[in-house]
PDB file of C-alpha atoms in Angstrom:
ATOM      1  CA  UNK A  87      96.780  92.771 184.474  1.00 55.00           C
ATOM      2  CA  UNK A  88      93.063  92.158 186.244  1.00 64.00           C
ATOM      3  CA  UNK A  89      92.682  93.354 189.795  1.00 55.00           C
ATOM      4  CA  UNK A  90      90.547  91.032 192.163  1.00 60.00           C
ATOM      5  CA  UNK A  91      87.157  92.472 192.819  1.00 58.00           C
ATOM      6  CA  UNK A  92      87.864  92.286 196.698  1.00 62.00           C
ATOM      7  CA  UNK A  93      91.206  94.068 196.259  1.00 71.00           C
ATOM      8  CA  UNK A  94      91.148  97.675 198.328  1.00 72.00           C
ATOM      9  CA  UNK A  95      91.744  99.871 195.251  1.00 72.00           C
ATOM     10  CA  UNK A  96      88.908 101.740 194.438  1.00 72.00           C
ATOM     11  CA  UNK A  97      86.858 102.165 191.378  1.00 77.00           C
ATOM     12  CA  UNK A  98      88.094 104.494 188.992  1.00 75.00           C
ATOM     13  CA  UNK A  99      85.002 106.731 188.587  1.00 70.00           C
ATOM     14  CA  UNK A 100      85.080 107.457 192.395  1.00 73.00           C
ATOM     15  CA  UNK A 101      88.461 108.775 192.298  1.00 74.00           C
ATOM     16  CA  UNK A 102      86.878 111.993 190.606  1.00 76.00           C
ATOM     17  CA  UNK A 103      83.185 111.974 190.953  1.00 82.00           C
ATOM     18  CA  UNK A 104      81.678 113.728 193.905  1.00 79.00           C
ATOM     19  CA  UNK A 105      79.155 111.700 195.890  1.00 81.00           C
ATOM     20  CA  UNK A 106      75.746 113.471 196.611  1.00 87.00           C
ATOM     21  CA  UNK A 107      75.935 115.578 199.249  1.00 89.00           C
ATOM     22  CA  UNK A 108      79.818 115.544 199.195  1.00 85.00           C
ATOM     23  CA  UNK A 109      81.794 119.149 199.333  1.00 93.00           C
ATOM     24  CA  UNK A 110      84.942 119.596 196.970  1.00 93.00           C
ATOM     25  CA  UNK A 111      86.536 121.895 199.426  1.00 96.00           C
ATOM     26  CA  UNK A 112      85.946 122.213 203.426  1.00 95.00           C
ATOM     27  CA  UNK A 113      87.715 124.529 205.479  1.00 97.00           C
ATOM     28  CA  UNK A 114      88.440 124.074 209.247  1.00 97.00           C
ATOM     29  CA  UNK A 115      89.950 126.621 211.226  1.00 96.00           C
ATOM     30  CA  UNK A 116      93.328 125.834 213.411  1.00 94.00           C
ATOM     31  CA  UNK A 117      92.519 126.960 216.815  1.00 93.00           C
ATOM     32  CA  UNK A 118      96.581 126.447 217.844  1.00 95.00           C
ATOM     33  CA  UNK A 119      98.037 128.835 215.125  1.00 95.00           C
ATOM     34  CA  UNK A 120      96.631 132.563 214.576  1.00 94.00           C
ATOM     35  CA  UNK A 121      95.393 133.074 210.802  1.00 96.00           C
ATOM     36  CA  UNK A 122      95.613 129.705 209.922  1.00 98.00           C
ATOM     37  CA  UNK A 123      93.130 127.004 208.328  1.00 98.00           C
ATOM     38  CA  UNK A 124      93.299 123.625 206.907  1.00 98.00           C
ATOM     39  CA  UNK A 125      91.358 123.072 203.571  1.00 98.00           C
ATOM     40  CA  UNK A 126      90.540 119.393 202.742  1.00 97.00           C
ATOM     41  CA  UNK A 127      89.963 119.087 199.041  1.00 97.00           C
ATOM     42  CA  UNK A 128      87.927 115.989 197.849  1.00 94.00           C
ATOM     43  CA  UNK A 129      88.502 113.941 194.657  1.00 92.00           C
ATOM     44  CA  UNK A 130      91.488 115.808 193.959  1.00 93.00           C
ATOM     45  CA  UNK A 131      95.405 114.738 194.038  1.00 90.00           C
ATOM     46  CA  UNK A 132      99.029 115.921 194.143  1.00 92.00           C
ATOM     47  CA  UNK A 133      98.546 117.789 190.907  1.00 93.00           C
ATOM     48  CA  UNK A 134      96.419 120.475 192.493  1.00 95.00           C
ATOM     49  CA  UNK A 135      97.876 120.381 195.648  1.00 96.00           C
ATOM     50  CA  UNK A 136     101.307 121.125 194.594  1.00 97.00           C
ATOM     51  CA  UNK A 137      99.804 123.848 192.237  1.00 96.00           C
ATOM     52  CA  UNK A 138      98.014 125.550 194.848  1.00 98.00           C
ATOM     53  CA  UNK A 139     100.880 125.254 197.459  1.00 98.00           C
ATOM     54  CA  UNK A 140     103.411 126.964 195.280  1.00 97.00           C
ATOM     55  CA  UNK A 141     101.115 129.492 194.222  1.00 98.00           C
ATOM     56  CA  UNK A 142     100.288 130.390 197.613  1.00 98.00           C
ATOM     57  CA  UNK A 143     103.928 130.642 198.729  1.00 97.00           C
ATOM     58  CA  UNK A 144     104.065 133.540 195.808  1.00 97.00           C
ATOM     59  CA  UNK A 145     101.814 135.732 198.126  1.00 97.00           C
ATOM     60  CA  UNK A 146     103.548 138.257 200.276  1.00 97.00           C
ATOM     61  CA  UNK A 147     100.735 137.693 202.894  1.00 97.00           C
ATOM     62  CA  UNK A 148     100.950 133.721 203.082  1.00 98.00           C
ATOM     63  CA  UNK A 149     103.708 132.556 205.866  1.00 98.00           C
ATOM     64  CA  UNK A 150     103.282 129.069 205.184  1.00 98.00           C
ATOM     65  CA  UNK A 151     101.533 126.710 202.782  1.00 98.00           C
ATOM     66  CA  UNK A 152     101.817 122.896 202.412  1.00 98.00           C
ATOM     67  CA  UNK A 153      99.705 120.103 201.691  1.00 97.00           C
ATOM     68  CA  UNK A 154      99.707 116.150 202.399  1.00 97.00           C
ATOM     69  CA  UNK A 155      97.935 113.223 201.138  1.00 96.00           C
ATOM     70  CA  UNK A 156      96.534 111.449 203.969  1.00 94.00           C
ATOM     71  CA  UNK A 157      96.068 108.027 202.343  1.00 91.00           C
ATOM     72  CA  UNK A 158      97.444 107.101 198.709  1.00 88.00           C
ATOM     73  CA  UNK A 159      94.437 105.167 197.810  1.00 84.00           C
ATOM     74  CA  UNK A 160      92.004 107.985 198.123  1.00 86.00           C
ATOM     75  CA  UNK A 161      91.761 111.151 196.118  1.00 89.00           C
ATOM     76  CA  UNK A 162      91.919 113.453 198.626  1.00 94.00           C
ATOM     77  CA  UNK A 163      94.522 116.076 200.171  1.00 96.00           C
ATOM     78  CA  UNK A 164      94.851 118.507 202.900  1.00 97.00           C
ATOM     79  CA  UNK A 165      96.104 122.114 202.386  1.00 98.00           C
ATOM     80  CA  UNK A 166      97.446 124.113 205.443  1.00 98.00           C
ATOM     81  CA  UNK A 167      97.533 128.116 204.899  1.00 98.00           C
ATOM     82  CA  UNK A 168      98.883 130.479 207.350  1.00 98.00           C
ATOM     83  CA  UNK A 169      98.660 134.213 206.669  1.00 98.00           C
ATOM     84  CA  UNK A 170     100.224 137.048 208.237  1.00 97.00           C
ATOM     85  CA  UNK A 171      96.617 138.205 209.543  1.00 96.00           C
ATOM     86  CA  UNK A 172      96.229 140.971 206.686  1.00 97.00           C
ATOM     87  CA  UNK A 173      94.024 138.779 204.773  1.00 97.00           C
ATOM     88  CA  UNK A 174      92.466 135.402 205.820  1.00 97.00           C
ATOM     89  CA  UNK A 175      93.711 132.105 204.518  1.00 98.00           C
ATOM     90  CA  UNK A 176      90.435 131.590 202.523  1.00 98.00           C
ATOM     91  CA  UNK A 177      90.753 135.061 200.889  1.00 98.00           C
ATOM     92  CA  UNK A 178      94.546 133.876 200.122  1.00 98.00           C
ATOM     93  CA  UNK A 179      93.380 130.709 198.674  1.00 98.00           C
ATOM     94  CA  UNK A 180      90.780 132.210 196.510  1.00 98.00           C
ATOM     95  CA  UNK A 181      93.279 134.707 195.056  1.00 98.00           C
ATOM     96  CA  UNK A 182      95.899 131.668 194.494  1.00 98.00           C
ATOM     97  CA  UNK A 183      92.868 130.048 192.420  1.00 97.00           C
ATOM     98  CA  UNK A 184      92.338 132.878 190.393  1.00 98.00           C
ATOM     99  CA  UNK A 185      96.087 133.559 189.781  1.00 97.00           C
ATOM    100  CA  UNK A 186      96.089 129.878 188.580  1.00 97.00           C
ATOM    101  CA  UNK A 187      93.271 130.286 186.576  1.00 97.00           C
ATOM    102  CA  UNK A 188      94.949 133.517 184.567  1.00 98.00           C
ATOM    103  CA  UNK A 189      98.156 131.603 184.681  1.00 97.00           C
ATOM    104  CA  UNK A 190      96.867 128.633 182.676  1.00 96.00           C
ATOM    105  CA  UNK A 191      94.944 130.660 180.342  1.00 97.00           C
ATOM    106  CA  UNK A 192      98.094 132.386 179.465  1.00 97.00           C
ATOM    107  CA  UNK A 193      99.665 129.222 179.098  1.00 97.00           C
ATOM    108  CA  UNK A 194      96.885 127.909 176.649  1.00 97.00           C
ATOM    109  CA  UNK A 195      96.984 131.117 174.410  1.00 97.00           C
ATOM    110  CA  UNK A 196     100.736 130.892 174.222  1.00 97.00           C
ATOM    111  CA  UNK A 197     100.729 127.194 173.293  1.00 96.00           C
ATOM    112  CA  UNK A 198      97.781 127.616 170.788  1.00 96.00           C
ATOM    113  CA  UNK A 199      99.746 130.493 169.098  1.00 96.00           C
ATOM    114  CA  UNK A 200     102.779 128.499 168.703  1.00 95.00           C
ATOM    115  CA  UNK A 201     101.254 125.636 167.443  1.00 94.00           C
ATOM    116  CA  UNK A 202      99.511 127.333 164.763  1.00 94.00           C
ATOM    117  CA  UNK A 203     102.866 129.131 163.836  1.00 93.00           C
ATOM    118  CA  UNK A 204     104.430 125.860 163.871  1.00 92.00           C
ATOM    119  CA  UNK A 205     101.671 124.590 161.474  1.00 90.00           C
ATOM    120  CA  UNK A 206     101.979 127.680 159.000  1.00 89.00           C
ATOM    121  CA  UNK A 207     105.831 127.041 158.838  1.00 88.00           C
ATOM    122  CA  UNK A 208     105.524 123.342 158.205  1.00 85.00           C
ATOM    123  CA  UNK A 209     102.817 124.176 155.286  1.00 73.00           C
ATOM    124  CA  UNK A 210     105.756 126.371 153.562  1.00 62.00           C
ATOM    125  CA  UNK A 211     107.913 123.239 153.156  1.00 59.00           C
ATOM    126  CA  UNK A 212     105.184 121.488 151.595  1.00 57.00           C
ATOM    127  CA  UNK A 213     104.433 119.476 154.792  1.00 52.00           C
ATOM    128  CA  UNK A 214     108.068 118.032 155.140  1.00 53.00           C
ATOM    129  CA  UNK A 215     109.484 118.453 158.367  1.00 56.00           C
ATOM    130  CA  UNK A 216     113.209 119.268 159.043  1.00 52.00           C
TER     131      UNK A 216
END
């Protein structure tokens, strides 16, 4: 199916490539709530938003974490983080990102190990799967 040129759907590469001068993440301190910030992530979607939100909620210093996608046609989400004041929201977010990278590294290693074991077990049966 072809989408007409006058459609409001953005061109695909614009969904993930940053424009000149565009930042990936911007932080805005929330003046109404203490120890709270709003982080705007450009060229990202629900996948990263939900990962970060759930990882932030595992921290004992984070009292609130939630995200929203302002408009479904634009690859952008806003993540609100509130902490107990012992650490800043930015520090909590950076630590959550580090934890996620470690978790994904572990997942990759475990998957590769299981994949290799499965291949070796398959070779023992002359390539015939059960």
